[in-house]
Amino acid sequence: MDKEVAKIYKNLSDFQKLQLARHLDRPYSLDYINMIMRDKYEIHGDRHFRDDPAILCYMGYIGDEKVMVIGEQKGRGTKNKLKRNFGMPHPEGYRKALRAAKLAEKFDIPVFMLVDTPGAYPGIGAEERNQSEAIARNLLEFAELKIPTISVVIGEGGSGGALAIGVADKFAMMRYSIFSVISPEGCAAILWNDPKKVETATNALKITSADLKELDLVDDVLDEPLIGAHREKEKAAEVLKQYFLDEVKKLKEMSPQERMDARYAKLTKPGEFRDSNDVPESTSLLDSFLKPKNDKEDKKVEEKKIEEVKEKEVEKMKEEEKEEETKA
């Protein structure tokens, strides 16, 4: 029986992996926090508006390592889901996450982020409190942190809601997690106006850990149990814990400036443009636009082209004259 189950899980489609990422029994951030942390203390509030239960911030220990853990929490059961807003953070949630990260930087301890959200909350209140600014601010501030940062997608990684705590020195995904600019349902509705196209959209979006690793958009894929983290939660937690301890050890061997330089290089790599004719291989499309133009050099090239055309015309005229003389 176990062999048959393993065989099935080895051949899952992208759509089936999406279902696993959303499985109701899949461990959420709070489950992992309780399994891998000790002597923990929760931080509440963003010091601007209120506390957002959709974002969890805990200071404590993972093994012997002091750490700040920031996670997105979906909640279980009707009351808890409403309390956690189904894992869709408000602006104050992202501001709380930034506050926790800055606190970690002050105490010189690493930050470990657990991504699990269908997306940032798109409600009127969230927009009134500037949701887009909160996300953009996190992208900027997390990119400039001088401490080691590690982010792992443990379930759903939905668009900007995931990116807001996804900027890190190391960005990884659990085997059956997903990371996407839009939900497959949203993609099917926009492109085909047909909810039956969800599976087609899932395959087209390339949202699985394997696809994103192949595209070099994630650093690592964590080998959660083959039959899913929801079936073997303790093993999945141990994989997550060990990954953090291994990677933070490597990151601590680097200086803050080395980490920031490597982080910047990684974040600016996706979308790099290469054209062997016009742009050097190591130059991005943005760099090619920003590169100062040499008007004098361009003018010389243009003049040379004009002279070449003139010479060809003169040669053509001489040949025509010779032909006329021969006929005469």
Short mmCIF file of N, CA and C in Angstrom, two decimals, residues 50-191:
data_model
loop_
_atom_site.label_atom_id
_atom_site.label_comp_id
_atom_site.label_asym_id
_atom_site.label_seq_id
_atom_site.Cartn_x
_atom_site.Cartn_y
_atom_site.Cartn_z
N ARG A 50 -2.90 48.83 14.42
CA ARG A 50 -3.35 47.75 15.31
C ARG A 50 -2.54 46.49 15.03
N ASP A 51 -2.88 45.44 15.74
CA ASP A 51 -2.25 44.14 15.50
C ASP A 51 -3.01 43.42 14.39
N ASP A 52 -2.28 42.69 13.56
CA ASP A 52 -2.90 41.90 12.49
C ASP A 52 -2.61 40.42 12.75
N PRO A 53 -3.63 39.65 13.14
CA PRO A 53 -3.42 38.22 13.45
C PRO A 53 -3.02 37.37 12.25
N ALA A 54 -3.10 37.93 11.03
CA ALA A 54 -2.70 37.17 9.84
C ALA A 54 -1.18 37.06 9.71
N ILE A 55 -0.46 37.90 10.46
CA ILE A 55 1.00 37.84 10.50
C ILE A 55 1.44 37.54 11.93
N LEU A 56 2.29 36.52 12.07
CA LEU A 56 2.82 36.15 13.38
C LEU A 56 4.29 36.55 13.46
N CYS A 57 4.69 37.08 14.60
CA CYS A 57 6.09 37.44 14.83
C CYS A 57 6.52 36.89 16.19
N TYR A 58 7.48 36.00 16.18
CA TYR A 58 7.96 35.37 17.41
C TYR A 58 9.48 35.50 17.52
N MET A 59 9.93 35.91 18.69
CA MET A 59 11.36 35.91 18.99
C MET A 59 11.63 34.73 19.93
N GLY A 60 12.69 34.00 19.65
CA GLY A 60 13.00 32.84 20.48
C GLY A 60 14.21 32.09 19.95
N TYR A 61 14.19 30.77 20.12
CA TYR A 61 15.31 29.93 19.70
C TYR A 61 14.83 28.83 18.76
N ILE A 62 15.67 28.56 17.74
CA ILE A 62 15.54 27.34 16.94
C ILE A 62 16.85 26.60 17.16
N GLY A 63 16.80 25.48 17.84
CA GLY A 63 18.04 24.84 18.28
C GLY A 63 18.71 25.77 19.29
N ASP A 64 19.98 26.08 19.04
CA ASP A 64 20.70 27.02 19.91
C ASP A 64 20.81 28.40 19.27
N GLU A 65 20.08 28.60 18.18
CA GLU A 65 20.17 29.85 17.42
C GLU A 65 19.04 30.81 17.80
N LYS A 66 19.43 32.00 18.25
CA LYS A 66 18.43 33.04 18.50
C LYS A 66 17.87 33.49 17.16
N VAL A 67 16.57 33.71 17.09
CA VAL A 67 15.95 34.00 15.80
C VAL A 67 14.65 34.78 15.96
N MET A 68 14.33 35.54 14.94
CA MET A 68 13.02 36.19 14.82
C MET A 68 12.28 35.47 13.70
N VAL A 69 11.17 34.85 14.03
CA VAL A 69 10.36 34.14 13.02
C VAL A 69 9.14 34.98 12.68
N ILE A 70 8.94 35.19 11.38
CA ILE A 70 7.78 35.94 10.88
C ILE A 70 7.01 35.02 9.95
N GLY A 71 5.73 34.82 10.21
CA GLY A 71 4.96 33.89 9.38
C GLY A 71 3.56 34.37 9.10
N GLU A 72 3.04 33.95 7.95
CA GLU A 72 1.65 34.24 7.58
C GLU A 72 0.78 33.07 8.02
N GLN A 73 -0.33 33.37 8.69
CA GLN A 73 -1.16 32.34 9.31
C GLN A 73 -2.58 32.37 8.76
N LYS A 74 -3.04 31.22 8.21
CA LYS A 74 -4.38 31.13 7.63
C LYS A 74 -5.47 30.88 8.67
N GLY A 75 -5.21 30.02 9.61
CA GLY A 75 -6.23 29.71 10.62
C GLY A 75 -7.06 28.49 10.25
N ARG A 76 -7.58 27.82 11.30
CA ARG A 76 -8.42 26.63 11.11
C ARG A 76 -9.75 26.81 11.84
N GLY A 77 -10.82 26.33 11.23
CA GLY A 77 -12.14 26.52 11.82
C GLY A 77 -12.66 27.90 11.47
N THR A 78 -13.97 28.05 11.43
CA THR A 78 -14.59 29.29 10.98
C THR A 78 -14.14 30.51 11.77
N LYS A 79 -14.20 30.44 13.10
CA LYS A 79 -13.84 31.59 13.94
C LYS A 79 -12.38 31.98 13.75
N ASN A 80 -11.50 30.98 13.72
CA ASN A 80 -10.07 31.25 13.60
C ASN A 80 -9.72 31.78 12.22
N LYS A 81 -10.40 31.26 11.19
CA LYS A 81 -10.16 31.76 9.84
C LYS A 81 -10.56 33.22 9.71
N LEU A 82 -11.68 33.57 10.33
CA LEU A 82 -12.11 34.97 10.32
C LEU A 82 -11.14 35.85 11.08
N LYS A 83 -10.66 35.35 12.21
CA LYS A 83 -9.69 36.09 13.01
C LYS A 83 -8.41 36.34 12.22
N ARG A 84 -7.96 35.32 11.50
CA ARG A 84 -6.72 35.42 10.72
C ARG A 84 -6.96 35.98 9.32
N ASN A 85 -8.22 36.30 9.02
CA ASN A 85 -8.58 36.84 7.70
C ASN A 85 -8.15 35.90 6.57
N PHE A 86 -8.26 34.58 6.83
CA PHE A 86 -7.94 33.55 5.83
C PHE A 86 -6.49 33.66 5.33
N GLY A 87 -5.63 34.22 6.18
CA GLY A 87 -4.22 34.32 5.81
C GLY A 87 -3.90 35.47 4.88
N MET A 88 -4.81 36.43 4.76
CA MET A 88 -4.58 37.59 3.89
C MET A 88 -4.25 38.81 4.76
N PRO A 89 -2.98 39.17 4.87
CA PRO A 89 -2.58 40.26 5.76
C PRO A 89 -3.05 41.64 5.31
N HIS A 90 -3.30 42.50 6.29
CA HIS A 90 -3.58 43.91 6.07
C HIS A 90 -2.24 44.67 6.07
N PRO A 91 -2.26 45.95 5.73
CA PRO A 91 -1.01 46.73 5.76
C PRO A 91 -0.33 46.69 7.12
N GLU A 92 -1.14 46.74 8.19
CA GLU A 92 -0.55 46.72 9.54
C GLU A 92 0.18 45.41 9.83
N GLY A 93 -0.22 44.34 9.13
CA GLY A 93 0.49 43.06 9.29
C GLY A 93 1.89 43.14 8.72
N TYR A 94 2.01 43.72 7.54
CA TYR A 94 3.32 43.86 6.91
C TYR A 94 4.19 44.87 7.66
N ARG A 95 3.55 45.88 8.22
CA ARG A 95 4.31 46.85 9.02
C ARG A 95 4.78 46.22 10.33
N LYS A 96 3.97 45.32 10.87
CA LYS A 96 4.39 44.58 12.07
C LYS A 96 5.59 43.70 11.73
N ALA A 97 5.54 43.05 10.56
CA ALA A 97 6.66 42.20 10.12
C ALA A 97 7.94 43.02 9.99
N LEU A 98 7.81 44.22 9.42
CA LEU A 98 8.98 45.09 9.27
C LEU A 98 9.51 45.53 10.63
N ARG A 99 8.59 45.85 11.52
CA ARG A 99 9.00 46.24 12.88
C ARG A 99 9.79 45.11 13.55
N ALA A 100 9.30 43.88 13.39
CA ALA A 100 9.98 42.72 13.98
C ALA A 100 11.36 42.52 13.35
N ALA A 101 11.45 42.71 12.03
CA ALA A 101 12.73 42.54 11.33
C ALA A 101 13.74 43.60 11.79
N LYS A 102 13.28 44.82 11.97
CA LYS A 102 14.15 45.90 12.43
C LYS A 102 14.62 45.63 13.87
N LEU A 103 13.73 45.05 14.66
CA LEU A 103 14.08 44.69 16.03
C LEU A 103 15.16 43.60 16.02
N ALA A 104 15.01 42.64 15.11
CA ALA A 104 16.01 41.57 14.97
C ALA A 104 17.35 42.15 14.54
N GLU A 105 17.31 43.12 13.64
CA GLU A 105 18.54 43.78 13.20
C GLU A 105 19.23 44.50 14.37
N LYS A 106 18.43 45.13 15.19
CA LYS A 106 18.96 45.83 16.37
C LYS A 106 19.69 44.87 17.30
N PHE A 107 19.12 43.66 17.48
CA PHE A 107 19.73 42.67 18.38
C PHE A 107 20.70 41.74 17.65
N ASP A 108 20.88 41.97 16.34
CA ASP A 108 21.81 41.19 15.52
C ASP A 108 21.48 39.69 15.55
N ILE A 109 20.21 39.37 15.29
CA ILE A 109 19.79 37.97 15.19
C ILE A 109 19.12 37.75 13.82
N PRO A 110 19.23 36.55 13.26
CA PRO A 110 18.66 36.29 11.93
C PRO A 110 17.13 36.31 11.92
N VAL A 111 16.59 36.51 10.73
CA VAL A 111 15.14 36.49 10.52
C VAL A 111 14.78 35.28 9.67
N PHE A 112 13.77 34.54 10.12
CA PHE A 112 13.28 33.36 9.40
C PHE A 112 11.82 33.59 9.05
N MET A 113 11.50 33.65 7.75
CA MET A 113 10.15 33.99 7.31
C MET A 113 9.45 32.78 6.70
N LEU A 114 8.19 32.59 7.07
CA LEU A 114 7.37 31.49 6.57
C LEU A 114 6.22 32.06 5.75
N VAL A 115 6.26 31.81 4.46
CA VAL A 115 5.27 32.37 3.53
C VAL A 115 4.12 31.39 3.32
N ASP A 116 2.91 31.85 3.56
CA ASP A 116 1.73 31.00 3.34
C ASP A 116 0.49 31.88 3.26
N THR A 117 0.21 32.39 2.08
CA THR A 117 -0.93 33.30 1.91
C THR A 117 -1.49 33.21 0.49
N PRO A 118 -2.81 33.33 0.34
CA PRO A 118 -3.37 33.43 -1.01
C PRO A 118 -3.10 34.79 -1.62
N GLY A 119 -2.71 35.76 -0.79
CA GLY A 119 -2.41 37.11 -1.27
C GLY A 119 -2.70 38.15 -0.20
N ALA A 120 -2.20 39.34 -0.41
CA ALA A 120 -2.49 40.44 0.51
C ALA A 120 -3.97 40.80 0.43
N TYR A 121 -4.55 41.22 1.55
CA TYR A 121 -5.98 41.53 1.57
C TYR A 121 -6.29 42.73 0.66
N PRO A 122 -7.24 42.58 -0.29
CA PRO A 122 -7.54 43.64 -1.25
C PRO A 122 -8.75 44.51 -0.88
N GLY A 123 -9.15 44.50 0.39
CA GLY A 123 -10.34 45.23 0.81
C GLY A 123 -10.16 46.74 0.84
N ILE A 124 -11.27 47.45 0.99
CA ILE A 124 -11.26 48.92 0.98
C ILE A 124 -10.41 49.47 2.13
N GLY A 125 -10.60 48.90 3.33
CA GLY A 125 -9.84 49.37 4.49
C GLY A 125 -8.34 49.23 4.28
N ALA A 126 -7.94 48.10 3.68
CA ALA A 126 -6.52 47.87 3.42
C ALA A 126 -5.97 48.90 2.43
N GLU A 127 -6.77 49.22 1.42
CA GLU A 127 -6.34 50.21 0.44
C GLU A 127 -6.28 51.61 1.06
N GLU A 128 -7.23 51.90 1.94
CA GLU A 128 -7.22 53.21 2.62
C GLU A 128 -5.98 53.38 3.50
N ARG A 129 -5.49 52.27 4.04
CA ARG A 129 -4.30 52.33 4.88
C ARG A 129 -3.03 52.03 4.08
N ASN A 130 -3.18 52.10 2.76
CA ASN A 130 -2.03 52.04 1.83
C ASN A 130 -1.34 50.68 1.81
N GLN A 131 -2.07 49.69 1.35
CA GLN A 131 -1.54 48.33 1.25
C GLN A 131 -0.31 48.27 0.34
N SER A 132 -0.40 48.92 -0.81
CA SER A 132 0.71 48.85 -1.77
C SER A 132 1.98 49.46 -1.20
N GLU A 133 1.84 50.54 -0.42
CA GLU A 133 3.02 51.17 0.18
C GLU A 133 3.65 50.25 1.21
N ALA A 134 2.82 49.57 1.99
CA ALA A 134 3.33 48.66 3.02
C ALA A 134 4.14 47.53 2.39
N ILE A 135 3.64 46.98 1.28
CA ILE A 135 4.35 45.90 0.58
C ILE A 135 5.64 46.43 -0.03
N ALA A 136 5.54 47.57 -0.72
CA ALA A 136 6.72 48.15 -1.37
C ALA A 136 7.79 48.52 -0.34
N ARG A 137 7.35 49.05 0.80
CA ARG A 137 8.29 49.41 1.86
C ARG A 137 9.04 48.18 2.36
N ASN A 138 8.32 47.08 2.51
CA ASN A 138 8.97 45.84 2.96
C ASN A 138 9.99 45.34 1.95
N LEU A 139 9.66 45.42 0.67
CA LEU A 139 10.60 45.00 -0.36
C LEU A 139 11.91 45.77 -0.24
N LEU A 140 11.79 47.07 -0.04
CA LEU A 140 12.97 47.93 0.09
C LEU A 140 13.74 47.65 1.38
N GLU A 141 13.02 47.66 2.49
CA GLU A 141 13.68 47.54 3.80
C GLU A 141 14.29 46.15 4.02
N PHE A 142 13.58 45.11 3.60
CA PHE A 142 14.11 43.76 3.79
C PHE A 142 15.35 43.53 2.92
N ALA A 143 15.40 44.19 1.77
CA ALA A 143 16.56 44.06 0.89
C ALA A 143 17.80 44.70 1.50
N GLU A 144 17.61 45.61 2.44
CA GLU A 144 18.73 46.35 3.03
C GLU A 144 19.10 45.90 4.44
N LEU A 145 18.46 44.85 4.94
CA LEU A 145 18.78 44.36 6.29
C LEU A 145 20.22 43.83 6.34
N LYS A 146 20.91 44.13 7.41
CA LYS A 146 22.31 43.72 7.55
C LYS A 146 22.47 42.36 8.23
N ILE A 147 21.37 41.75 8.60
CA ILE A 147 21.39 40.46 9.28
C ILE A 147 21.04 39.34 8.30
N PRO A 148 21.37 38.08 8.61
CA PRO A 148 20.99 36.96 7.74
C PRO A 148 19.46 36.82 7.68
N THR A 149 18.95 36.62 6.48
CA THR A 149 17.50 36.46 6.30
C THR A 149 17.22 35.24 5.43
N ILE A 150 16.24 34.46 5.85
CA ILE A 150 15.85 33.24 5.13
C ILE A 150 14.34 33.21 5.03
N SER A 151 13.82 32.94 3.84
CA SER A 151 12.38 32.87 3.63
C SER A 151 12.02 31.55 2.95
N VAL A 152 10.98 30.90 3.45
CA VAL A 152 10.54 29.61 2.88
C VAL A 152 9.04 29.64 2.64
N VAL A 153 8.63 29.27 1.43
CA VAL A 153 7.20 29.12 1.13
C VAL A 153 6.78 27.75 1.63
N ILE A 154 5.87 27.73 2.61
CA ILE A 154 5.46 26.45 3.21
C ILE A 154 4.13 25.95 2.67
N GLY A 155 3.40 26.81 1.95
CA GLY A 155 2.10 26.43 1.39
C GLY A 155 1.84 27.22 0.13
N GLU A 156 0.99 28.23 0.25
CA GLU A 156 0.71 29.12 -0.88
C GLU A 156 1.58 30.37 -0.82
N GLY A 157 2.11 30.76 -1.96
CA GLY A 157 2.84 32.02 -2.06
C GLY A 157 2.12 32.88 -3.07
N GLY A 158 1.21 33.71 -2.60
CA GLY A 158 0.35 34.47 -3.49
C GLY A 158 0.81 35.90 -3.73
N SER A 159 1.39 36.15 -4.88
CA SER A 159 1.67 37.50 -5.39
C SER A 159 2.41 38.39 -4.39
N GLY A 160 2.02 39.69 -4.35
CA GLY A 160 2.70 40.65 -3.48
C GLY A 160 2.59 40.30 -2.02
N GLY A 161 1.53 39.60 -1.66
CA GLY A 161 1.36 39.18 -0.27
C GLY A 161 2.46 38.25 0.19
N ALA A 162 3.02 37.50 -0.74
CA ALA A 162 4.14 36.60 -0.43
C ALA A 162 5.46 37.35 -0.53
N LEU A 163 5.58 38.20 -1.54
CA LEU A 163 6.83 38.94 -1.74
C LEU A 163 7.18 39.83 -0.56
N ALA A 164 6.16 40.33 0.13
CA ALA A 164 6.39 41.27 1.23
C ALA A 164 7.22 40.67 2.36
N ILE A 165 7.22 39.34 2.49
CA ILE A 165 8.13 38.70 3.44
C ILE A 165 8.95 37.63 2.71
N GLY A 166 9.20 37.87 1.43
CA GLY A 166 9.94 36.90 0.62
C GLY A 166 11.30 37.40 0.16
N VAL A 167 11.64 38.64 0.46
CA VAL A 167 12.95 39.18 0.09
C VAL A 167 13.96 38.75 1.14
N ALA A 168 14.91 37.91 0.75
CA ALA A 168 15.84 37.34 1.74
C ALA A 168 17.13 36.88 1.08
N ASP A 169 18.12 36.58 1.92
CA ASP A 169 19.38 36.03 1.41
C ASP A 169 19.14 34.68 0.77
N LYS A 170 18.27 33.89 1.39
CA LYS A 170 17.91 32.57 0.86
C LYS A 170 16.40 32.48 0.74
N PHE A 171 15.94 32.12 -0.46
CA PHE A 171 14.50 31.98 -0.71
C PHE A 171 14.25 30.56 -1.18
N ALA A 172 13.50 29.79 -0.39
CA ALA A 172 13.28 28.38 -0.69
C ALA A 172 11.79 28.04 -0.68
N MET A 173 11.47 26.84 -1.16
CA MET A 173 10.09 26.37 -1.18
C MET A 173 10.04 24.93 -0.70
N MET A 174 8.98 24.59 0.03
CA MET A 174 8.72 23.19 0.36
C MET A 174 8.32 22.48 -0.94
N ARG A 175 8.53 21.19 -0.98
CA ARG A 175 8.29 20.40 -2.20
C ARG A 175 6.92 20.64 -2.83
N TYR A 176 5.87 20.67 -2.00
CA TYR A 176 4.51 20.81 -2.53
C TYR A 176 3.92 22.20 -2.31
N SER A 177 4.76 23.19 -2.21
CA SER A 177 4.26 24.57 -2.10
C SER A 177 4.17 25.19 -3.50
N ILE A 178 3.49 26.33 -3.58
CA ILE A 178 3.36 27.03 -4.87
C ILE A 178 3.67 28.52 -4.67
N PHE A 179 4.10 29.14 -5.74
CA PHE A 179 4.45 30.58 -5.69
C PHE A 179 4.03 31.18 -7.03
N SER A 180 3.14 32.17 -6.99
CA SER A 180 2.57 32.66 -8.25
C SER A 180 2.18 34.13 -8.18
N VAL A 181 2.21 34.77 -9.34
CA VAL A 181 1.82 36.17 -9.43
C VAL A 181 0.31 36.33 -9.30
N ILE A 182 -0.43 35.27 -9.59
CA ILE A 182 -1.89 35.29 -9.50
C ILE A 182 -2.38 33.86 -9.25
N SER A 183 -3.53 33.73 -8.63
CA SER A 183 -4.07 32.38 -8.41
C SER A 183 -4.51 31.79 -9.75
N PRO A 184 -4.44 30.46 -9.91
CA PRO A 184 -4.91 29.84 -11.14
C PRO A 184 -6.37 30.18 -11.45
N GLU A 185 -7.18 30.33 -10.39
CA GLU A 185 -8.59 30.70 -10.59
C GLU A 185 -8.70 32.10 -11.20
N GLY A 186 -7.89 33.01 -10.68
CA GLY A 186 -7.89 34.38 -11.20
C GLY A 186 -7.39 34.44 -12.63
N CYS A 187 -6.36 33.64 -12.91
CA CYS A 187 -5.81 33.58 -14.27
C CYS A 187 -6.84 33.03 -15.25
N ALA A 188 -7.54 31.96 -14.87
CA ALA A 188 -8.56 31.36 -15.74
C ALA A 188 -9.70 32.33 -16.00
N ALA A 189 -10.07 33.10 -14.98
CA ALA A 189 -11.16 34.06 -15.13
C ALA A 189 -10.78 35.20 -16.06
N ILE A 190 -9.53 35.67 -15.97
CA ILE A 190 -9.09 36.81 -16.78
C ILE A 190 -8.81 36.40 -18.23
N LEU A 191 -8.09 35.30 -18.41
CA LEU A 191 -7.68 34.91 -19.76
C LEU A 191 -8.76 34.20 -20.55
#
